[in-house]
Short mmCIF file of C-alpha atoms and ligand atoms in Angstrom, two decimals:
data_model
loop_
_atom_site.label_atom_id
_atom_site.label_comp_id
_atom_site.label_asym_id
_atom_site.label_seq_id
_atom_site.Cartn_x
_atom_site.Cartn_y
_atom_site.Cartn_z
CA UNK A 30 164.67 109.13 86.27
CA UNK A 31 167.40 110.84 84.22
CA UNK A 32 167.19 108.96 80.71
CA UNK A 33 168.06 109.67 77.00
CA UNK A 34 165.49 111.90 77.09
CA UNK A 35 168.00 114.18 78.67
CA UNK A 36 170.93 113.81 77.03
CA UNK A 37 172.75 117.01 75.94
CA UNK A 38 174.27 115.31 72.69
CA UNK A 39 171.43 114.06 71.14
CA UNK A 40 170.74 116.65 67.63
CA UNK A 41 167.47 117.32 66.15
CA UNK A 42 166.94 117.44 62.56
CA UNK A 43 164.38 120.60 63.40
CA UNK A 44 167.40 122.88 63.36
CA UNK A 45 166.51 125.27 65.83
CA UNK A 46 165.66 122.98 68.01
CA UNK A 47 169.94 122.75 68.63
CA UNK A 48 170.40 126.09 69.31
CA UNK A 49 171.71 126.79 73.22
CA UNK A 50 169.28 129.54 73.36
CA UNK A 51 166.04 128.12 72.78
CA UNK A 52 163.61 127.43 75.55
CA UNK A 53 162.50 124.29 73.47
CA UNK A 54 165.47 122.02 72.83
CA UNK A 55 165.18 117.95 72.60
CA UNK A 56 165.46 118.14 76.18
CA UNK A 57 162.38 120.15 77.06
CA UNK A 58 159.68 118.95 74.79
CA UNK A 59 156.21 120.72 76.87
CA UNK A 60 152.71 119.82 75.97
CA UNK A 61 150.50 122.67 74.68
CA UNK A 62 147.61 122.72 72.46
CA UNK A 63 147.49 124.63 69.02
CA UNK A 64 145.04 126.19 66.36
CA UNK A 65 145.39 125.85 63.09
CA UNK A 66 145.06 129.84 61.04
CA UNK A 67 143.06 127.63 58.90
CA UNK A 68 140.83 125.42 61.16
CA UNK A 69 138.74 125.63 64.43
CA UNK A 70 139.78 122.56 65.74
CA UNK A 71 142.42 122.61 68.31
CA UNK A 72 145.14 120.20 68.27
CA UNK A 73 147.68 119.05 70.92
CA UNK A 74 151.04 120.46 70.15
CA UNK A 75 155.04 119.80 71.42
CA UNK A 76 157.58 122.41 70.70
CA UNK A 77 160.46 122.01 69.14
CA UNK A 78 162.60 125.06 68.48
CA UNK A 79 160.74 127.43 66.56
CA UNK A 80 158.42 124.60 65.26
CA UNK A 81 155.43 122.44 66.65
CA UNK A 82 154.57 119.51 66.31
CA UNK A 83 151.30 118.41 65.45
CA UNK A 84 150.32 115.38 67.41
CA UNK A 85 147.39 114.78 65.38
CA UNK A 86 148.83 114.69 61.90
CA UNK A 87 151.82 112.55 63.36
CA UNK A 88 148.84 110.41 64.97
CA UNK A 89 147.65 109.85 61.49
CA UNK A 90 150.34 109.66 59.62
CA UNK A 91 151.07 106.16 61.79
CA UNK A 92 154.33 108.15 64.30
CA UNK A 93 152.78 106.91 67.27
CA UNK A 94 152.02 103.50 66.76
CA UNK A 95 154.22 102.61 69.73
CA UNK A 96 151.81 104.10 71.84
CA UNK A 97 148.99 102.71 73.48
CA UNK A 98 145.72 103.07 72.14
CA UNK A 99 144.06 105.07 75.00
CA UNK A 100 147.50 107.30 74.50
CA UNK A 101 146.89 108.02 71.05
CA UNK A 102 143.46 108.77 71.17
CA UNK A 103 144.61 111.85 74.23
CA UNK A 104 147.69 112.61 71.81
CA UNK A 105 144.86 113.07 69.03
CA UNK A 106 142.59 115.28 71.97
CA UNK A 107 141.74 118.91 71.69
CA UNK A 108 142.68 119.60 74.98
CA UNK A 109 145.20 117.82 77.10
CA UNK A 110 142.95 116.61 80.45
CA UNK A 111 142.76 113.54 79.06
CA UNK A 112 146.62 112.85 78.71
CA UNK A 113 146.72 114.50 82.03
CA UNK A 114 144.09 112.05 83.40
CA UNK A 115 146.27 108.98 82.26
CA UNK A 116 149.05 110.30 84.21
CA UNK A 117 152.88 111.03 84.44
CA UNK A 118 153.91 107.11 83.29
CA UNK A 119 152.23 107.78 80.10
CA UNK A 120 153.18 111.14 79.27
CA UNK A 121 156.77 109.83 80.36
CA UNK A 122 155.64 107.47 77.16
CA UNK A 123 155.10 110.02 74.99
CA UNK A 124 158.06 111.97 75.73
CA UNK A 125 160.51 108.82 74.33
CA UNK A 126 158.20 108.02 71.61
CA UNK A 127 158.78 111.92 70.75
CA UNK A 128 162.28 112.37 71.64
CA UNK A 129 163.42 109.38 69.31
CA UNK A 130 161.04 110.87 66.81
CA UNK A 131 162.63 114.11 66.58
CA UNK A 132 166.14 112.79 67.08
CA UNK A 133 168.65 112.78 63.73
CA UNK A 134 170.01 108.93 64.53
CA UNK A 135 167.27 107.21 65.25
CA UNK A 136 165.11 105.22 62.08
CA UNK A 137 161.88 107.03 63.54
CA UNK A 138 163.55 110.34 63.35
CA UNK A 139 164.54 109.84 59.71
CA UNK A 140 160.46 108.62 58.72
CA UNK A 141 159.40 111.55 60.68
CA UNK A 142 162.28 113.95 59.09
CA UNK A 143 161.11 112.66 55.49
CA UNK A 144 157.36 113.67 56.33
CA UNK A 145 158.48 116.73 58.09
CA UNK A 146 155.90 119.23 56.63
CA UNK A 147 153.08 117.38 57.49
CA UNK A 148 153.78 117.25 61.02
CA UNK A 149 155.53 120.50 61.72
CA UNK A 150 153.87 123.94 62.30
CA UNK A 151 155.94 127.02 62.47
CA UNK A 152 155.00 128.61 65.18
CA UNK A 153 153.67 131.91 63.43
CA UNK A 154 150.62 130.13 61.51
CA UNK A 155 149.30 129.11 64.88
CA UNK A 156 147.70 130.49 67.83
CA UNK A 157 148.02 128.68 71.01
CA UNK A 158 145.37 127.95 73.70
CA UNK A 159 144.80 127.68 77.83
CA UNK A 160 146.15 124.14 77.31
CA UNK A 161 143.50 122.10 79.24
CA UNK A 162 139.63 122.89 80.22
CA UNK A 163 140.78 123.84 83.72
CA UNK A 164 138.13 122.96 86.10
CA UNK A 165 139.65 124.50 89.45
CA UNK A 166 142.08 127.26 89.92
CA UNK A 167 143.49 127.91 93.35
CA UNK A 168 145.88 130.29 94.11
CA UNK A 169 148.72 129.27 97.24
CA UNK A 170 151.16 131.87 98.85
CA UNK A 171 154.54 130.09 99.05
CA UNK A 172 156.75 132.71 99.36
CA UNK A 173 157.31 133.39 102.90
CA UNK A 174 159.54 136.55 101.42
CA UNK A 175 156.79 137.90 99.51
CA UNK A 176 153.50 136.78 102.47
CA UNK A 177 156.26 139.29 104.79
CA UNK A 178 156.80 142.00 102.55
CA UNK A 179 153.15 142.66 101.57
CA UNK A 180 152.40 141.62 104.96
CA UNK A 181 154.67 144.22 106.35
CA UNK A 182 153.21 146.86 104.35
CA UNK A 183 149.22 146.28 105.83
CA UNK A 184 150.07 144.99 108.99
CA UNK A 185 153.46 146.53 109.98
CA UNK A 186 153.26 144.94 114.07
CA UNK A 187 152.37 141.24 112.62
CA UNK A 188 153.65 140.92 108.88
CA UNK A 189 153.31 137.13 109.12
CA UNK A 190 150.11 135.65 110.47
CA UNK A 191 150.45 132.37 113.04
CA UNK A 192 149.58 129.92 110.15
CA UNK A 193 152.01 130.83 107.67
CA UNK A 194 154.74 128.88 108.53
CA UNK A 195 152.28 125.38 109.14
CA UNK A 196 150.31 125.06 106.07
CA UNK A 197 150.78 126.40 102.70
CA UNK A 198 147.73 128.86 102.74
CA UNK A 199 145.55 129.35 100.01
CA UNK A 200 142.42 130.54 98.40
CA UNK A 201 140.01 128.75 95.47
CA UNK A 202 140.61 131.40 92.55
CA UNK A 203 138.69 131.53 89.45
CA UNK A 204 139.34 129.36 86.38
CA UNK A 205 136.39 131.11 83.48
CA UNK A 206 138.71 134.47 83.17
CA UNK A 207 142.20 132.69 82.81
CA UNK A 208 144.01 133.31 79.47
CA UNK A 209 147.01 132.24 77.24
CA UNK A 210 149.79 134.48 77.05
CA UNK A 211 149.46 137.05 74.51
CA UNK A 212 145.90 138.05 74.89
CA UNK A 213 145.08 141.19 76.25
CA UNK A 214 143.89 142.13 79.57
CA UNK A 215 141.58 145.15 80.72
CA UNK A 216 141.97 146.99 83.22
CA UNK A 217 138.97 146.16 85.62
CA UNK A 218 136.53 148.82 87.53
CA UNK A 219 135.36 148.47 91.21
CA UNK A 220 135.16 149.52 94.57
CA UNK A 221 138.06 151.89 95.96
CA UNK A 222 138.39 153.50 99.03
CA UNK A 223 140.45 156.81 99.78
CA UNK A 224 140.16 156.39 103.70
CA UNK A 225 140.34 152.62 105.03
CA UNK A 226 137.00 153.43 106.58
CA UNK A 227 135.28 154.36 103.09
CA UNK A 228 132.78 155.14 102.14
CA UNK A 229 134.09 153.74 98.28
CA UNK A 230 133.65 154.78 94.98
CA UNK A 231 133.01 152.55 91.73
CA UNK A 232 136.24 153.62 89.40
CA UNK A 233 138.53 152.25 87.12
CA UNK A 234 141.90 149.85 89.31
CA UNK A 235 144.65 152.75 89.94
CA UNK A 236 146.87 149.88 91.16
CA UNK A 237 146.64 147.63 88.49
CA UNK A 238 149.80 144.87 89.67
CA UNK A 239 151.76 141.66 87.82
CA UNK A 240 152.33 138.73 90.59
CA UNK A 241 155.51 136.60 88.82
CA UNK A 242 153.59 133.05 89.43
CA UNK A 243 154.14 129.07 88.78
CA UNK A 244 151.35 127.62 88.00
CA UNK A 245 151.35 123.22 87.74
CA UNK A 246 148.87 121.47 86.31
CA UNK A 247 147.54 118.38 88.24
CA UNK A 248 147.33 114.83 86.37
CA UNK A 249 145.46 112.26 88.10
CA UNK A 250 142.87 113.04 90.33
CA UNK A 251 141.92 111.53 93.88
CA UNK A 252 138.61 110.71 94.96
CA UNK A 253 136.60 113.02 97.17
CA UNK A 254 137.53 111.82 100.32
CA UNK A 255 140.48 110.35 100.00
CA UNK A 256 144.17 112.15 100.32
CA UNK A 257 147.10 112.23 98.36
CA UNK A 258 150.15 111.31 100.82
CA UNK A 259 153.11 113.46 100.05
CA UNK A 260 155.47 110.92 99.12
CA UNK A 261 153.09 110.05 96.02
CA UNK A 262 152.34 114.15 95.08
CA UNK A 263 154.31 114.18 92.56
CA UNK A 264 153.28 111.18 90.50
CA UNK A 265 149.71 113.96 90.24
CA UNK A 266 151.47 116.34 89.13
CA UNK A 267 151.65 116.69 85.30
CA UNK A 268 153.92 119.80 84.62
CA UNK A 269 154.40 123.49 85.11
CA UNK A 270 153.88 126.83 83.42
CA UNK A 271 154.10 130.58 83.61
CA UNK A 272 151.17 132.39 85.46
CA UNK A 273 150.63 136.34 86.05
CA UNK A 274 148.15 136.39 88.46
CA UNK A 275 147.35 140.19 87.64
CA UNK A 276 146.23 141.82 90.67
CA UNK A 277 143.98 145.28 91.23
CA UNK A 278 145.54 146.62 94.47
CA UNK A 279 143.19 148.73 95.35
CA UNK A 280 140.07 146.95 94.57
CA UNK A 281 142.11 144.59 96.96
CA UNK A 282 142.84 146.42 99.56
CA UNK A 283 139.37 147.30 100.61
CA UNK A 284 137.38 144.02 99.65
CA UNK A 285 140.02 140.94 101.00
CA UNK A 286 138.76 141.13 104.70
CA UNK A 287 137.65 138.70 106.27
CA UNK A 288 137.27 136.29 102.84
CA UNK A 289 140.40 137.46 100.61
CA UNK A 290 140.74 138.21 97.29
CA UNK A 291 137.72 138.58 95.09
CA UNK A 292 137.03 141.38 92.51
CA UNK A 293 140.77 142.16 92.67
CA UNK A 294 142.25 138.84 91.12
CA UNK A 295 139.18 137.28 89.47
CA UNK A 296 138.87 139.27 86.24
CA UNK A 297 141.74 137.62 83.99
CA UNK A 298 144.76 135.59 84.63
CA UNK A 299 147.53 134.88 82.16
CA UNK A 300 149.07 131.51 81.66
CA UNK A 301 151.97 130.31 79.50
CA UNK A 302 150.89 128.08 76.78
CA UNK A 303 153.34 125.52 77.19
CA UNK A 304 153.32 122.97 80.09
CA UNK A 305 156.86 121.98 80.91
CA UNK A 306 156.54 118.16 82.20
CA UNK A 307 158.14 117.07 85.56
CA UNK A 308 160.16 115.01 83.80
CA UNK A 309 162.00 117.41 81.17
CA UNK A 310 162.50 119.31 84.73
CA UNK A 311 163.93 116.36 86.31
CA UNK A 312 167.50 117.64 86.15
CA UNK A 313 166.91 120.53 87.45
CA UNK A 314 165.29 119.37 90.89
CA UNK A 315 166.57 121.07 94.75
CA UNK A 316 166.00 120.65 98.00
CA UNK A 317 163.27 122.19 99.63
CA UNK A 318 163.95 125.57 101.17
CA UNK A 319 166.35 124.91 104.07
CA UNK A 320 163.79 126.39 107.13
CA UNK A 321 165.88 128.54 109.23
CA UNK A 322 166.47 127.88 112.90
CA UNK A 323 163.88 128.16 114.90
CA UNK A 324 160.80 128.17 112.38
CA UNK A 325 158.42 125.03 113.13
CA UNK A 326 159.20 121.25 111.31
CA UNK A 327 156.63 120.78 108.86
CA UNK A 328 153.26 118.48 110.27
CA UNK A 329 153.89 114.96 109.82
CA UNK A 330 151.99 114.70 106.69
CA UNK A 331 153.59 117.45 105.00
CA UNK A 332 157.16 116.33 105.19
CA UNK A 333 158.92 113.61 103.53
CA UNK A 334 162.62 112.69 103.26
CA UNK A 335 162.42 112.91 98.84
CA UNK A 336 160.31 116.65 98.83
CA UNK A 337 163.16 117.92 101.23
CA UNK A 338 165.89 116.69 99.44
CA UNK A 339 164.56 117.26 95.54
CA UNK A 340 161.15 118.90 96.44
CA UNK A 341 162.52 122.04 94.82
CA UNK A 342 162.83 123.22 91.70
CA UNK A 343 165.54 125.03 90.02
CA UNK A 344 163.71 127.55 87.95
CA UNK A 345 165.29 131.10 87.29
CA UNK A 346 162.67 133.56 87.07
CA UNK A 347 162.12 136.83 85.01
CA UNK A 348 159.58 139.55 84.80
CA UNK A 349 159.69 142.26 81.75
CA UNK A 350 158.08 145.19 81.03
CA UNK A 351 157.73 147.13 77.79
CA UNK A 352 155.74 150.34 77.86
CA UNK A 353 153.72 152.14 75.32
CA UNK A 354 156.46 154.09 74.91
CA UNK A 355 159.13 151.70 74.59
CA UNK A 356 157.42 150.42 71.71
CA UNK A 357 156.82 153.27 69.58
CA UNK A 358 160.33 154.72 70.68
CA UNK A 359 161.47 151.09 69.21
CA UNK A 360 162.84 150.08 72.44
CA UNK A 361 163.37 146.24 73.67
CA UNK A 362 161.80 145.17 76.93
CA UNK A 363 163.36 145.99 79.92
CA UNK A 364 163.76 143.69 83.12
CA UNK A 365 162.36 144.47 86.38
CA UNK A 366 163.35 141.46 88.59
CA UNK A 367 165.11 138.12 88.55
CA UNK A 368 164.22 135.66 91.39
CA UNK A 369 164.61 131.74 91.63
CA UNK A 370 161.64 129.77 92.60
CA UNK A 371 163.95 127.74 94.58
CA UNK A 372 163.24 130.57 97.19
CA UNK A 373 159.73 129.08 98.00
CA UNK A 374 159.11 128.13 101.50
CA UNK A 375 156.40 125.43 100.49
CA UNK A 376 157.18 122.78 97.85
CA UNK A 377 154.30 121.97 95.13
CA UNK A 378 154.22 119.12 96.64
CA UNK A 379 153.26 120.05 99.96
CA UNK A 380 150.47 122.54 98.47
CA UNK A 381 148.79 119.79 96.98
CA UNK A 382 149.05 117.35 99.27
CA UNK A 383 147.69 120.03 101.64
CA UNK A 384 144.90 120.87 99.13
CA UNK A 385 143.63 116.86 99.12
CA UNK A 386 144.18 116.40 102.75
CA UNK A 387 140.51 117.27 103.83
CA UNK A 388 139.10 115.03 101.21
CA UNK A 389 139.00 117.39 98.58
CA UNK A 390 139.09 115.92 95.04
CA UNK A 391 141.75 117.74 93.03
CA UNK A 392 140.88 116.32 89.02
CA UNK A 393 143.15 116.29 85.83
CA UNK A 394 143.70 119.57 84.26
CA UNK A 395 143.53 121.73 87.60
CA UNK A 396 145.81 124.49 87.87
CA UNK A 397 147.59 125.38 91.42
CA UNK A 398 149.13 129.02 91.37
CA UNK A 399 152.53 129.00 93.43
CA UNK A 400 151.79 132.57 94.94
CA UNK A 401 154.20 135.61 93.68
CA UNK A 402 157.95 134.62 93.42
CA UNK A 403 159.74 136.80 95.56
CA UNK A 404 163.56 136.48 97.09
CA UNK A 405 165.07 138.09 100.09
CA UNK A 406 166.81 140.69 97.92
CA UNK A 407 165.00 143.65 96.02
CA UNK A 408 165.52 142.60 92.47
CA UNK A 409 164.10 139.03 93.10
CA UNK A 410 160.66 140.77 94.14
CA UNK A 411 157.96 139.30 91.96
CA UNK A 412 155.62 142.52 91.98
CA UNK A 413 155.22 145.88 91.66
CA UNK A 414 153.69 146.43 94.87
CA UNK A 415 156.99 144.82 96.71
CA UNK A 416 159.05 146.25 94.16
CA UNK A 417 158.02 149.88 93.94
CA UNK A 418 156.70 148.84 98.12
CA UNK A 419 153.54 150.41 98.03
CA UNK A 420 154.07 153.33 95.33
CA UNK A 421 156.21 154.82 97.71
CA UNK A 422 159.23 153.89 95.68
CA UNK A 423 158.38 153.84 92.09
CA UNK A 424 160.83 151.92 89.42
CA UNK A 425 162.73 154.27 87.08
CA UNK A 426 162.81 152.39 83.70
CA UNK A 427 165.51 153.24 80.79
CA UNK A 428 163.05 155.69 79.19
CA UNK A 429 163.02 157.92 82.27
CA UNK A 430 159.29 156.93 82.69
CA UNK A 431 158.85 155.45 86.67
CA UNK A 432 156.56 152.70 87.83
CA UNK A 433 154.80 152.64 90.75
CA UNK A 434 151.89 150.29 89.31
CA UNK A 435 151.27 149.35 85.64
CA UNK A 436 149.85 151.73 83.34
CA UNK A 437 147.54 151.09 80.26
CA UNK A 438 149.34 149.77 77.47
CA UNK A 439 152.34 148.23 79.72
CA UNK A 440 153.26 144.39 78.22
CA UNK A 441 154.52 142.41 81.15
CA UNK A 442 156.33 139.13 80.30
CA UNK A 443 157.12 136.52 82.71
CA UNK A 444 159.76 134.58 81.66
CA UNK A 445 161.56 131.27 82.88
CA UNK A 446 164.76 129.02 82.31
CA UNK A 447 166.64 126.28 83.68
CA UNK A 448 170.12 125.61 83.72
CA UNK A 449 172.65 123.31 85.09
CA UNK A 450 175.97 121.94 83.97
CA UNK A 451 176.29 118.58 81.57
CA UNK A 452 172.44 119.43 80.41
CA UNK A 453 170.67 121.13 77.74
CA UNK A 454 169.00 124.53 79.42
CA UNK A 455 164.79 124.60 78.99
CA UNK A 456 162.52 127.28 79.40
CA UNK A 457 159.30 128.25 79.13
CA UNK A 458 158.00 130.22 76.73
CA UNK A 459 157.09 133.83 77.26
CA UNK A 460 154.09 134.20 79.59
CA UNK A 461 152.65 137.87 78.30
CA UNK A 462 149.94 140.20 78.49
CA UNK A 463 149.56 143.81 77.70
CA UNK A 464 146.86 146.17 79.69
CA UNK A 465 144.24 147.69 78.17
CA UNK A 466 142.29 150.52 79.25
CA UNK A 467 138.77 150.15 81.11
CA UNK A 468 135.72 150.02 78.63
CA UNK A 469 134.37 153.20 78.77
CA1 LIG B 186 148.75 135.39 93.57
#
């Protein structure tokens, strides 16, 4: 599955496109989906260094006439479910159709290169969208280092409940309130408690909480009623993304038993614009986590030899924070944690093969969180709440200002990169929201 998509000597002529640093190299090329500062109409985008390029205008400028028709007509979408709904072959399609397009030795590169400004936007006359009209949003719980910690905290006897370690566990989240990076998010009122037993009071979140997220974005569908076996999970997969799955502690602490999170998880949650295909991550695959001695084998239809020897992915992981005062003092971000989501005890694939398995019909565009990314170490902890472990160690930040939850006017930024020797790094894309007080 390694092609020329992936090779590291192949040059762009979109010049910062070649530059080690960027997230969007010839390598990478993600799916996202673009306005226009002067139009309504949203447009399905691939980055390309600091640029984008605008599938439609390269539809009608004749670019992707190597393309099947049903292709162009999704490359030509406002929204990428349908491209999703064709599936990974044809978005594997796209991706040489584009790669040859952008490349500098290729005869479609140079007709593309010599029409350059109609089909390039730089990426500060655009604003970029929630990528697809997500239908479902569930939320899993992968890390088994995170499900301890925060299960340690509220149940100190039994941090781990008997199901954890048999079925990636889950709840159905809400997809109306999720946004793209860069769009604000207010800090939600509701019920609090100040003794477990109540009785609560209607304030503003005092434990308003990041969770450092994957989200993937499912391609084809399955019927209701049927399942997807593992061995073919991936092939409904489309590609991956940055998710914050901002969290009101409080609100959560009182309300999650015995249904789980409601009020504390459904008012926003932030997504990175950009969907980073399977394949661009191809190079970049692990094994599963290696389950240590004595923890259960996997059910039958939740293992398979390929998602425990590649079922992983090599993703380095990154959560930043810049405070209100960081940015008036002038100050750069600062970073709280790096994890790897290599750490996860479940593989995507097993979450949504276990998702299907009852008959439930997962359809193009849905989004599966990953559940916070958290290591066994403290700086891989991917939240506040593990990180500062329940306020009762707050985070002391360059400024001399300490954290033990976010305060109003705190941007967090997930961010996310692959490397690995004899390939071009990829990332992500900054996943980012800032907090905004409650409405009054
Ligand atoms: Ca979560």
């Amino acid at each position: 599955m390694i092609d020329e998509t992936h090779d590291p000597s192949a040059i762009s002529w979109v010049e910062s496109a070649n530059d080690a640093e960027t997230d969007f190299p010839l390598a990478n090329l993600p799916f996202g989906i673009f306005r226009h500062d002067f139009e309504e109409r949203p447009r399905v985008g691939i980055a390309i260094g600091d640029r984008v390029l605008d599938c439609l205008s390269a539809v009608q400028g004749g670019l992707f006439s190597g393309l099947d028709p049903a292709v162009r007509d999704a490359m030509a979408s406002w929204t990428l479910n349908p491209l999703m709904a064709l599936g990974r072959h044809d978005a594997r399609d796209v991706r040489r159709v584009v790669h040859r397009l952008l490349r500098t030795d290729t005869p479609e590169g140079n007709r593309a290169h010599a029409v350059a400004a109609d089909i390039l936007a730089s990426t500060d006359s655009i604003g970029m969208r929630v990528p697809a009209e997500i239908g479902d949003y569930t939320d899993f719980y992968a890390s088994v280092f995170h499900a301890t910690n925060v299960g340690s905290m509220f149940r100190p006897d039994n941090p781990l409940l008997p199901n954890y370690k048999w079925m990636p566990v889950g709840y159905h989240g809400r997809s109306s309130s999720i946004v793209a990076s860069g769009t604000a998010v207010r800090r939600p009122r509701g019920q609090t408690v100040a003794s477990p037993e109540g009785p609560p009071v209607v304030t503003p979140s005092s434990r308003m909480d990041y969770e450092l997220e994957i989200g993937a974005y499912v391609a084809r569908g399955n019927r209701q009623g049927d399942v997807i076996a593992l061995s073919h999970a991936e092939e409904h997969l489309f590609g991956l993304c940055l998710l914050n799955d901002w969290s009101a502690r409080d609100l959560q602490q009182w309300e999650y038993q015995p249904l789980g999170p409601f009020l504390a998880k459904n008012f926003a949650t932030t997504v990175s614009p950009w969907v980073v295909t399977l394949d661009a991550l191809e190079p970049f695959r692990v094994p599963a986590f290696a389950r240590p001695a004595g923890d259960p084998a996997p059910l039958p239809y939740l293992d398979d030899a390929a998602d425990r020897t590649r079922g992983g992915f090599g993703i380095t992981l990154e959560v930043w924070l810049r405070t209100a005062a960081m940015r008036a003092a002038g100050l750069p971000a600062e970073c709280l944690s790096r994890g790897s989501f290599a750490s996860m005890y479940w593989t995507l694939a097993q979450m949504l093969t276990h998702h299907a398995s009852g008959g439930c019909n997962l359809r193009p565009g849905d989004l599966m969180g990953s559940g916070t990314v958290s290591g066994p170490e403290r700086g891989t902890r991917g939240c506040l709440l593990e990180l500062a472990w329940r306020g009762q160690s707050p985070v002391t930040l360059s400024t001399g200002e300490t954290r033990a939850f976010l305060h109003d006017g705190d941007e967090v930024t997930l961010r996310g990169r692959c490397e690995r020797d004899g390939y071009r790094g990829i990332g992500f894309g900054p996943c980012s929201g800032e907090l905004m007080p409650p409405l009054a």
